[in-house]
Coordinates of C-alpha atoms in Angstrom, one line a residue:
M69 CA 103.0 121.1 103.1
I70 CA 106.0 120.9 101.8
E71 CA 109.7 121.8 103.0
R72 CA 112.4 122.7 100.3
Y73 CA 115.9 123.5 101.3
D74 CA 118.9 124.8 99.5
W75 CA 122.3 122.7 99.9
A76 CA 125.6 123.7 98.5
P77 CA 128.5 121.2 99.0
V78 CA 131.8 122.2 100.6
G79 CA 133.4 124.7 98.4
G80 CA 130.0 126.2 98.2
V81 CA 128.5 128.3 95.2
E82 CA 129.3 131.9 94.4
G83 CA 131.9 132.3 97.0
T84 CA 129.5 130.8 99.9
R85 CA 130.5 127.9 101.9
Y86 CA 128.1 125.6 103.4
I87 CA 130.2 123.3 105.8
P88 CA 128.6 120.2 107.6
I89 CA 129.0 120.3 111.2
V90 CA 127.9 118.4 114.5
R91 CA 127.4 119.5 118.0
V92 CA 127.3 117.1 120.6
S93 CA 126.5 118.0 124.1
F94 CA 127.0 115.6 127.2
H95 CA 125.4 116.9 130.4
T96 CA 127.0 115.4 133.2
E97 CA 126.6 116.0 137.0
K98 CA 129.5 118.3 137.0
T99 CA 129.4 120.2 133.8
C100 CA 128.5 120.4 130.1
Y101 CA 130.9 119.2 127.6
Q102 CA 130.0 120.7 124.5
L103 CA 132.1 119.0 121.3
K104 CA 132.1 119.8 117.7
G105 CA 133.3 118.0 114.4
T106 CA 133.3 119.8 111.0
V107 CA 133.8 118.7 107.5
S108 CA 136.0 120.7 105.4
D109 CA 138.7 120.9 103.1
E110 CA 141.2 122.4 105.6
D111 CA 142.3 120.5 108.9
D112 CA 140.6 122.0 112.0
P113 CA 142.5 121.1 115.3
T114 CA 139.3 121.8 117.1
N115 CA 137.5 118.7 116.2
Q116 CA 136.9 116.7 118.8
V117 CA 134.0 114.7 117.5
L118 CA 135.6 112.5 114.8
S119 CA 132.0 110.4 113.7
V120 CA 128.5 110.3 114.8
S121 CA 125.8 107.8 113.7
T122 CA 122.1 107.9 114.5
Q123 CA 119.2 105.7 113.7
K124 CA 115.6 106.2 114.5
T125 CA 113.0 103.9 113.2
L126 CA 108.8 103.4 113.8
D127 CA 109.6 99.7 114.4
A128 CA 111.9 100.2 117.3
P129 CA 110.6 101.7 120.6
A130 CA 114.5 103.5 121.3
G131 CA 116.6 105.1 118.5
T132 CA 120.4 104.3 118.7
L133 CA 123.4 106.6 118.6
S134 CA 127.1 105.7 118.3
M135 CA 130.1 108.2 118.0
T136 CA 133.8 108.4 118.3
L137 CA 135.5 111.0 120.3
A138 CA 139.4 112.0 119.6
G139 CA 141.5 111.1 122.5
G140 CA 141.2 108.5 125.4
K141 CA 140.7 111.1 128.3
W142 CA 137.0 111.1 128.1
F143 CA 137.4 107.2 129.2
S144 CA 140.5 107.4 131.4
S145 CA 138.9 110.4 133.6
Q146 CA 135.5 109.0 133.4
L147 CA 134.5 112.5 132.4
I148 CA 131.3 110.8 130.6
K149 CA 129.4 108.2 132.4
S150 CA 126.5 105.8 131.6
N151 CA 122.9 107.4 131.7
D152 CA 124.5 110.9 131.3
L153 CA 122.1 113.0 128.9
V154 CA 123.3 113.7 125.4
V155 CA 122.4 115.8 122.7
I156 CA 123.2 115.5 119.1
Q157 CA 122.7 118.3 116.5
M158 CA 123.7 118.3 112.8
G159 CA 123.8 121.2 110.3
Y160 CA 125.6 123.5 108.3
K161 CA 128.0 126.3 109.1
T162 CA 127.8 129.3 106.6
I163 CA 129.2 133.0 106.4
K164 CA 125.9 133.9 108.2
G165 CA 126.6 131.5 111.1
E166 CA 125.0 127.8 111.9
S167 CA 122.0 126.1 111.1
L168 CA 121.6 123.1 113.4
S169 CA 118.4 120.6 114.0
S170 CA 118.7 118.5 117.3
V171 CA 118.9 115.0 115.5
M172 CA 118.7 113.1 118.7
V173 CA 118.3 113.5 122.6
G174 CA 119.4 110.3 124.4
L175 CA 121.0 108.6 127.2
V176 CA 124.6 107.1 127.3
D177 CA 124.5 103.3 127.4
R178 CA 128.6 102.5 127.0
V179 CA 131.8 104.2 127.2
R180 CA 134.7 102.6 125.9
R181 CA 138.5 103.1 124.8
T182 CA 140.1 101.9 121.6
R183 CA 143.8 102.0 120.6
D184 CA 145.1 101.5 116.9
V185 CA 148.3 100.0 115.6
D186 CA 150.2 103.5 115.8
G187 CA 149.2 103.8 119.5
G188 CA 146.4 106.5 119.0
M189 CA 143.7 106.5 121.3
A190 CA 139.9 107.2 120.7
T191 CA 136.8 107.2 122.8
S192 CA 133.9 105.3 121.4
I193 CA 130.5 105.9 122.9
T194 CA 127.1 104.4 122.5
G195 CA 123.4 105.0 123.5
R196 CA 119.8 105.2 123.0
D197 CA 117.1 108.0 122.9
F198 CA 114.5 108.4 125.8
G199 CA 112.6 105.3 124.5
K200 CA 115.2 103.6 126.6
V201 CA 113.5 105.0 129.8
L202 CA 110.2 103.1 128.6
I203 CA 112.2 100.2 127.8
K204 CA 114.2 99.8 131.2
S205 CA 110.9 100.7 133.1
N206 CA 109.5 97.2 134.4
L207 CA 106.6 96.3 136.4
K208 CA 107.8 93.5 138.4
F209 CA 106.4 92.7 141.8
Y210 CA 107.8 90.8 145.0
P211 CA 105.1 90.2 147.2
Q212 CA 107.1 88.6 149.9
I213 CA 108.7 92.1 150.4
G214 CA 105.3 93.4 151.3
N215 CA 105.5 91.2 154.2
N216 CA 108.5 93.6 155.8
K217 CA 106.6 96.0 158.0
S218 CA 109.2 98.7 157.3
A219 CA 108.7 98.6 153.8
D220 CA 107.8 102.0 152.2
S221 CA 104.3 101.7 151.2
E222 CA 104.7 104.4 148.6
K223 CA 107.1 102.0 146.4
F224 CA 104.2 100.0 145.8
F225 CA 105.8 98.3 142.5
L226 CA 107.5 96.1 145.0
T227 CA 104.9 95.2 147.6
N228 CA 101.9 92.8 147.7
E229 CA 99.9 95.9 147.5
G230 CA 101.2 96.5 143.7
W231 CA 98.8 94.8 142.1
L232 CA 95.7 96.5 143.7
T233 CA 97.3 99.9 143.6
L234 CA 98.5 99.4 139.8
M235 CA 94.9 98.3 138.8
S236 CA 93.2 101.0 140.6
Y237 CA 94.5 103.5 138.1
F238 CA 92.6 101.4 135.5
T239 CA 89.5 100.2 137.2
N240 CA 87.7 103.6 137.7
E241 CA 84.6 104.7 135.5
N242 CA 86.7 107.0 132.9
I243 CA 89.4 104.5 132.2
M244 CA 87.1 101.2 131.8
K245 CA 85.3 103.1 129.6
G246 CA 88.0 105.1 127.9
T247 CA 90.2 105.0 124.8
P248 CA 93.9 104.2 124.0
A249 CA 95.0 108.0 124.7
V250 CA 93.2 107.8 128.2
I251 CA 94.9 104.7 129.2
L252 CA 98.4 106.0 128.1
D253 CA 97.7 109.0 129.7
N254 CA 97.3 107.4 132.9
I255 CA 100.5 105.4 132.4
M256 CA 102.5 108.5 131.7
R257 CA 101.3 110.4 134.6
F258 CA 101.1 108.1 137.3
I259 CA 103.2 104.8 136.4
L260 CA 106.3 106.1 134.7
P261 CA 107.4 108.8 137.4
K262 CA 106.9 106.0 140.1
L263 CA 109.0 103.5 138.0
N264 CA 111.6 106.0 137.1
S265 CA 112.4 108.8 139.7
V266 CA 116.0 109.7 137.9
N267 CA 116.9 113.3 138.3
W268 CA 119.3 114.5 135.6
T269 CA 121.7 117.1 135.7
V270 CA 120.8 119.3 132.5
W271 CA 122.5 122.3 131.7
D272 CA 120.8 125.5 129.9
E273 CA 123.2 126.0 127.0
K274 CA 121.3 129.0 125.9
K275 CA 123.0 131.1 128.7
T276 CA 126.5 132.7 128.3
K277 CA 127.9 130.2 130.9
P278 CA 125.6 126.9 130.7
V279 CA 123.6 126.7 134.1
A280 CA 122.7 123.5 135.8
K281 CA 119.1 122.5 136.3
K282 CA 117.8 119.1 137.9
V283 CA 115.0 117.7 136.0
D284 CA 113.0 114.3 136.0
V285 CA 111.5 112.2 133.3
T286 CA 108.3 114.3 133.2
N287 CA 110.3 117.5 132.3
I288 CA 112.0 115.8 129.4
L289 CA 109.8 113.2 127.9
R290 CA 106.6 115.0 127.1
Y291 CA 103.6 113.2 125.2
N292 CA 101.1 114.2 123.0
F293 CA 98.2 111.7 122.3
A294 CA 95.3 112.0 119.6
K295 CA 92.0 111.0 120.1
V296 CA 91.4 107.5 118.6
D297 CA 87.9 106.4 118.1
M298 CA 87.9 103.1 119.7
F299 CA 86.8 101.7 123.3
L300 CA 88.9 100.0 125.0
P301 CA 87.4 98.6 128.2
M302 CA 89.1 95.5 129.8
I303 CA 92.5 96.4 128.3
F304 CA 94.4 94.1 130.9
T305 CA 93.2 90.7 129.7
A306 CA 95.7 89.4 132.3
D307 CA 94.9 90.0 136.1
Q308 CA 98.4 90.8 136.8
Y309 CA 100.7 92.3 134.0
E310 CA 104.6 92.0 134.2
G311 CA 107.0 93.5 131.9
S312 CA 108.4 96.7 130.3
L313 CA 106.2 99.8 130.4
W314 CA 106.9 100.1 126.4
N315 CA 105.2 96.8 125.9
L316 CA 102.1 97.8 128.4
M317 CA 101.7 100.6 126.2
E318 CA 102.1 98.9 122.8
R319 CA 99.1 96.7 124.1
A320 CA 97.1 99.9 124.6
A321 CA 98.0 101.5 121.2
I322 CA 95.9 99.0 119.0
K323 CA 98.6 98.9 116.1
P324 CA 98.5 99.1 113.0
F325 CA 95.6 101.3 113.3
T326 CA 97.8 103.7 115.5
E327 CA 101.4 104.8 115.7
L328 CA 103.1 105.1 118.7
F329 CA 106.8 106.4 118.9
V330 CA 109.3 108.4 120.6
D331 CA 111.1 111.3 118.8
V332 CA 112.5 114.8 118.8
R333 CA 110.6 117.2 116.8
D334 CA 110.9 120.7 116.1
P335 CA 108.3 122.9 118.3
D336 CA 106.5 124.3 115.2
E337 CA 105.7 120.5 114.3
A338 CA 105.2 119.1 117.8
W339 CA 102.9 121.7 119.0
N340 CA 99.3 121.1 118.1
N341 CA 99.3 124.4 116.0
K342 CA 96.8 124.2 113.0
S343 CA 98.9 126.9 111.3
N344 CA 101.8 124.4 110.8
P345 CA 102.6 120.8 109.9
Q346 CA 102.0 118.7 113.0
V347 CA 102.8 115.2 114.3
I348 CA 99.4 115.0 115.6
N349 CA 97.0 116.3 113.3
E350 CA 93.7 115.2 115.3
T351 CA 92.3 116.3 118.3
I352 CA 94.2 115.7 121.4
E353 CA 92.4 113.4 124.0
E354 CA 92.5 114.2 127.6
A355 CA 91.8 112.1 130.5
S356 CA 88.7 113.3 132.3
D357 CA 89.6 112.3 135.8
S358 CA 90.0 115.2 138.0
S359 CA 93.5 114.1 139.2
K360 CA 94.5 115.7 135.8
S361 CA 95.3 118.7 138.0
R362 CA 98.4 117.3 139.2
F363 CA 100.2 118.1 136.1
P364 CA 98.6 121.1 134.4
K365 CA 98.5 120.8 130.7
G366 CA 100.5 123.6 129.0
K367 CA 100.6 124.2 125.0
G368 CA 99.7 121.1 123.8
Y369 CA 101.6 119.0 126.4
Y370 CA 101.2 118.0 129.8
P371 CA 102.9 117.8 132.2
Y372 CA 104.5 121.5 131.9
P373 CA 106.9 123.1 131.9
R374 CA 109.3 121.0 129.5
F375 CA 112.9 121.6 128.9
P376 CA 114.0 122.4 125.4
F377 CA 117.0 121.1 123.6
G378 CA 119.5 122.6 121.1
K379 CA 119.4 125.7 118.9
D380 CA 116.1 124.7 117.6
N381 CA 114.4 124.0 121.0
G382 CA 113.7 120.3 120.3
V383 CA 110.6 118.6 121.9
V384 CA 111.5 115.1 123.1
S385 CA 108.1 113.2 123.2
V386 CA 105.9 110.2 123.0
F387 CA 103.4 110.4 120.4
L388 CA 100.3 108.5 119.6
R389 CA 98.5 109.2 116.4
N390 CA 96.0 107.6 114.1
T391 CA 98.1 105.9 111.2
P392 CA 98.0 108.7 108.5
F393 CA 97.5 106.6 105.6
D394 CA 94.0 108.0 104.8
K395 CA 94.1 110.5 102.2
S396 CA 93.3 113.8 104.4
S397 CA 96.0 112.8 107.0
W398 CA 98.5 112.0 104.5
N399 CA 98.0 115.3 102.9
E400 CA 98.8 117.2 106.2
L401 CA 102.3 115.5 106.9
L402 CA 105.2 117.6 106.7
T403 CA 106.7 116.9 103.3
H404 CA 110.3 117.1 102.2
E405 CA 111.4 117.4 98.7
V406 CA 114.6 116.1 97.0
T407 CA 115.9 116.4 93.5
A408 CA 118.4 114.1 91.6
S409 CA 121.1 116.2 92.6
D410 CA 120.5 115.7 96.4
V411 CA 120.1 111.6 95.7
I412 CA 123.6 109.9 96.4
D413 CA 122.4 106.4 96.0
E414 CA 118.9 104.4 95.9
D415 CA 117.7 101.1 96.3
L416 CA 114.1 100.9 95.5
S417 CA 111.8 97.9 94.4
F418 CA 108.6 96.4 94.1
S419 CA 107.6 93.2 96.1
D420 CA 105.1 90.9 97.2
D421 CA 106.7 90.0 100.5
E422 CA 104.2 91.9 102.6
H423 CA 101.3 91.5 100.1
Y424 CA 97.6 91.0 101.8
N425 CA 94.5 90.1 100.0
L426 CA 92.0 89.1 102.8
F427 CA 91.4 91.3 105.9
W428 CA 89.3 91.5 109.0
A429 CA 89.7 93.3 112.6
G430 CA 87.9 92.2 115.6
T431 CA 88.2 91.5 119.2
T432 CA 89.7 88.8 121.4
I433 CA 87.0 89.1 124.0
N434 CA 83.4 89.2 123.4
P435 CA 81.2 88.9 126.2
I436 CA 78.0 89.2 124.0
G437 CA 78.7 85.7 123.1
F438 CA 78.4 85.4 119.3
D439 CA 80.7 84.9 116.3
L440 CA 81.8 88.2 115.1
K441 CA 83.1 86.7 112.1
S442 CA 79.7 85.6 111.0
V443 CA 78.3 89.1 111.4
V444 CA 81.1 90.9 109.9
P445 CA 82.8 88.6 107.4
P446 CA 86.3 89.4 106.3
L447 CA 86.9 91.4 103.1
M448 CA 88.7 89.8 100.1
N449 CA 90.2 91.2 97.0
E450 CA 89.6 88.5 94.7
K451 CA 91.4 89.6 91.9
N452 CA 94.8 89.6 94.0
V453 CA 94.1 86.2 95.4
S454 CA 93.7 84.7 91.8
R455 CA 97.1 86.1 91.3
Y456 CA 99.2 85.8 94.3
G457 CA 97.1 83.2 96.2
L458 CA 95.2 83.8 99.7
S459 CA 97.5 85.8 102.0
P460 CA 95.4 87.1 105.0
L461 CA 96.0 90.0 107.5
E462 CA 93.9 89.4 110.5
V463 CA 94.1 92.0 113.5
Q464 CA 92.7 90.9 116.7
I465 CA 92.2 93.9 119.1
E466 CA 93.0 92.8 122.7
G467 CA 90.4 94.1 125.4
L468 CA 87.7 95.4 122.6
S469 CA 84.5 94.4 124.1
I470 CA 81.1 95.5 124.6
D471 CA 78.9 95.3 127.7
E472 CA 76.4 92.6 127.3
S473 CA 73.6 94.7 129.2
D474 CA 74.0 97.5 126.7
E475 CA 71.4 97.1 124.1
T476 CA 73.5 99.0 121.7
G477 CA 76.3 96.9 122.4
T478 CA 76.1 94.4 119.5
T479 CA 75.6 97.3 117.0
L480 CA 78.7 99.2 118.4
L481 CA 81.0 95.9 118.1
E482 CA 79.6 95.1 114.7
G483 CA 80.4 99.0 113.5
M484 CA 84.0 98.9 114.8
S485 CA 84.9 95.5 113.3
K486 CA 83.6 96.8 109.8
T487 CA 85.3 100.3 110.0
Y488 CA 88.5 98.8 111.1
T489 CA 88.5 95.9 108.3
A490 CA 87.5 98.2 105.7
K491 CA 90.9 100.5 106.9
L492 CA 92.8 97.3 106.7
K493 CA 91.8 96.5 103.1
S494 CA 92.2 100.1 102.1
W495 CA 95.9 100.7 103.3
F496 CA 97.4 97.1 102.6
E497 CA 95.9 95.5 99.6
N498 CA 98.0 97.4 97.2
N499 CA 101.3 96.9 99.1
H500 CA 102.6 95.2 95.7
L501 CA 102.0 98.0 93.6
F502 CA 104.2 100.6 96.3
L503 CA 107.8 101.1 96.1
N504 CA 109.9 100.2 99.2
G505 CA 113.7 100.4 99.9
T506 CA 116.2 102.9 101.0
M507 CA 117.6 106.4 99.8
T508 CA 120.7 107.8 100.5
V509 CA 121.0 111.7 100.3
R510 CA 123.0 114.6 101.3
G511 CA 123.1 115.1 105.0
K512 CA 119.8 117.0 106.2
G513 CA 119.2 117.2 109.9
N514 CA 115.7 117.5 110.2
Y515 CA 114.3 114.6 108.4
R516 CA 112.0 112.4 110.9
I517 CA 110.2 109.4 111.0
G518 CA 106.7 109.5 109.9
Q519 CA 107.0 112.3 107.6
R520 CA 106.7 112.1 103.7
L521 CA 109.1 112.2 100.9
Q522 CA 108.5 113.6 97.4
A523 CA 111.4 112.8 95.0
S524 CA 110.7 115.1 92.0
G525 CA 113.2 113.3 89.7
I526 CA 111.1 110.3 89.5
M527 CA 108.0 111.9 90.6
K528 CA 107.2 109.5 93.7
E529 CA 106.3 110.3 97.2
F530 CA 107.1 108.1 100.3
Y531 CA 106.5 107.5 103.9
I532 CA 109.7 107.7 105.9
E533 CA 109.9 104.6 108.2
S534 CA 113.6 105.1 109.4
V535 CA 116.4 108.0 109.4
T536 CA 119.9 107.1 109.6
Q537 CA 122.6 109.8 110.0
S538 CA 126.2 109.3 109.2
F539 CA 128.7 112.0 109.9
N540 CA 132.5 111.7 109.6
V541 CA 134.7 114.5 109.6
F542 CA 137.0 112.8 106.9
E543 CA 134.3 111.4 104.7
G544 CA 131.1 113.8 104.9
W545 CA 127.6 113.8 106.0
T546 CA 125.0 111.2 104.4
T547 CA 121.3 110.6 105.6
T548 CA 119.8 107.3 104.6
L549 CA 116.0 107.0 104.6
S550 CA 114.2 103.8 104.5
L551 CA 111.1 104.3 102.6
T552 CA 107.5 102.6 102.2
R553 CA 104.3 103.2 100.2
G554 CA 106.2 104.7 97.3
K555 CA 103.5 105.9 94.9
D556 CA 103.0 108.5 92.2
Y557 CA 102.3 112.2 92.9
K558 CA 101.3 115.3 91.0
K559 CA 103.6 118.1 91.3
T560 CA 102.2 120.8 93.5
T561 CA 103.3 124.4 94.5
A562 CA 105.2 124.6 98.0
P563 CA 103.4 127.0 100.5
A564 CA 104.2 130.9 100.2
A565 CA 105.7 130.7 103.7
N566 CA 108.5 127.9 102.4
K567 CA 111.4 129.4 100.4
T568 CA 111.6 127.3 97.7
A569 CA 114.0 129.1 95.2
T570 CA 117.3 127.4 95.1
K571 CA 120.6 129.3 95.0
L572 CA 122.4 126.7 93.3
S573 CA 120.0 126.6 90.2
A574 CA 119.8 130.4 90.2
S575 CA 123.7 130.9 89.8
K576 CA 123.6 128.6 86.6
N577 CA 120.6 130.4 85.3
K578 CA 118.8 127.2 85.1
S579 CA 116.4 125.2 87.5
T580 CA 117.5 121.5 88.4
A581 CA 114.3 120.3 86.9
Q582 CA 115.6 121.5 83.4
K583 CA 118.8 119.8 83.9
T584 CA 119.2 116.3 82.2
N585 CA 119.9 113.3 84.6
A586 CA 123.5 113.2 83.4
E587 CA 124.1 117.3 84.1
V588 CA 122.7 116.8 87.7
K589 CA 124.5 113.6 88.6
A590 CA 127.6 115.0 87.3
D591 CA 127.9 117.7 89.8
Y592 CA 129.2 115.8 92.6
Y593 CA 129.7 112.0 93.4
T594 CA 130.1 110.0 96.5
I595 CA 132.7 107.3 96.6
K596 CA 131.7 103.7 97.2
L597 CA 133.4 100.4 98.1
G598 CA 135.5 99.1 95.0
D599 CA 135.3 102.5 93.0
S600 CA 138.4 104.0 91.4
L601 CA 139.0 107.1 89.6
Y602 CA 139.0 105.1 86.4
S603 CA 135.7 103.5 87.0
I604 CA 133.9 106.6 88.2
A605 CA 135.0 108.3 85.1
V606 CA 133.6 105.6 83.1
K607 CA 130.2 106.1 85.1
V608 CA 130.2 109.8 84.6
Y609 CA 131.8 110.5 81.3
G610 CA 131.5 107.2 79.5
K611 CA 135.3 106.7 79.5
G612 CA 138.1 106.1 82.0
D613 CA 140.5 108.3 80.1
D614 CA 138.9 111.3 81.5
W615 CA 140.0 110.2 85.2
T616 CA 142.4 112.9 85.3
K617 CA 139.7 115.5 85.1
I618 CA 138.3 114.2 88.6
W619 CA 141.7 114.2 90.1
N620 CA 142.6 117.6 89.1
A621 CA 139.3 119.0 90.4
N622 CA 140.0 117.0 93.9
K623 CA 143.6 116.2 94.3
E624 CA 144.4 118.8 97.2
M625 CA 141.5 117.2 99.2
L626 CA 142.6 113.6 98.3
I627 CA 146.4 114.5 99.4
R628 CA 145.3 115.7 102.6
R629 CA 143.3 112.8 103.2
D630 CA 146.3 110.2 102.1
A631 CA 149.5 111.6 101.2
R632 CA 150.4 108.6 99.2
N633 CA 148.2 110.0 96.6
T634 CA 151.1 112.4 95.9
S635 CA 153.2 109.7 94.2
Q636 CA 150.2 107.6 93.0
L637 CA 147.8 109.8 91.8
G638 CA 144.3 109.2 93.2
K639 CA 145.1 105.6 93.8
Y640 CA 143.9 106.0 97.8
I641 CA 140.3 106.9 98.1
Y642 CA 137.7 105.9 100.6
P643 CA 134.1 105.1 100.6
G644 CA 131.8 108.2 101.7
Q645 CA 134.3 110.8 100.4
V646 CA 132.6 113.3 98.0
L647 CA 134.3 114.0 94.7
K648 CA 133.4 117.3 92.8
I649 CA 132.9 116.2 89.1
P650 CA 133.7 118.8 86.4
G651 CA 131.6 119.1 83.3
G652 CA 132.4 116.6 80.7

């Protein structure tokens, strides 16, 4: 399942212009502010968004966003406030219209004003995606409040009845013999709505005139939980839990055997539709208790209906899935393909920093009363131990236990321990042989964490752990990917449903794959700190005297960015600017 894409830099190919564009929508109580920013070789007085940066990583519960808006009115008049909903879309504008992807849907954290030496003002905005809701939703009890007879009994999270009410969701027969997905399902349906009862004003931008709607967290933050073959009775080893809802969910998620993350996805990937690449490839687990009817399931998600965002109807959701490092799951991940001409910069390496060679997975609770390690010993890669020394990876699964009255309990416990110990060994014993690092490519809005990347230039494929989008109307748009598990792959033909022909290659009558590396990298160059036109010419042509070729091809753009280049040719260049590099 490979997704290819055509990309043409500003200036276009064969008369077609592909101009990077960002659209940011702030959904406030009074109105929806729809702002834009474009990167082009012509000044656009309608640009109100000067820069946008977003970062999403599998390791963090919430993605981050930051942006700079032109002028100080957004701050002075308090047009945008904390906890307003914000939608960020990025893509390209062509003669046929705009192609945009919803990069992030989040909430504003801070609005501040900045002023430069010349007196110009700008508004800086930071925020986080909807993982913020799970972080800020905290379970905390104040038993003394329960002594107040006027206390609202429904607000049980503040009363001395809180513990009993909370545990009632997890002590019924279905939950105590449930799996991670069943427990998380109850958290999302019953606990989250009680902890976060905020109603956001969201404007339907698809109408000719945006229409306001009041929505709550159950309409925005959907969830899709895969069936995980693991029992989790006694998930709460503490009698009384206090802390963030996200930490509670992580306790049930059983990492590293599963992945739990919040993200915005295209509906074609988010729905559990077997005809398309999906986030969740396994069967979706459903809680079996009758109270499920309170929130009917719809199209792979519950509750339903949902509120879509952006031109691509982006889905904001919490996903729980089995870690996709087994071959069958790996092959089903949505896969992006990049060529050498897409890559601006890369920093990849082999390392033994996270090398492991002894593995064991078991339980922290064992009512059967025997030493599980004596029955299921750790697995070892003796060859790696002799080279690197002993480096253990041991995972103790909280709450995993078997009822001692069950005659099959011992067998089940041994089976689970053996299965997950073998997975640890299979997944992590070759970490030192995997390529890891970062790759910066020309901007693309639909890269997502947990997807796959194939780099045809080096014939390697990677797992995308983090995506950083950097958009600046003066300097361009780049996407930086944090990559792991880099390994060789065999070239395959993309599915017929994907358009694989590249206009750029066709116009030059030869494919990118047929070009030499020098030819590919000589089309465009992104300026780095410390570069000069002379040093760039040395890199590209082998001699600095050819810097005038680069100057002549880019002088109009460089002068518009800094007028001092008129008298001091090409002296004033800035990191992030993309230069057109004419042939040698």
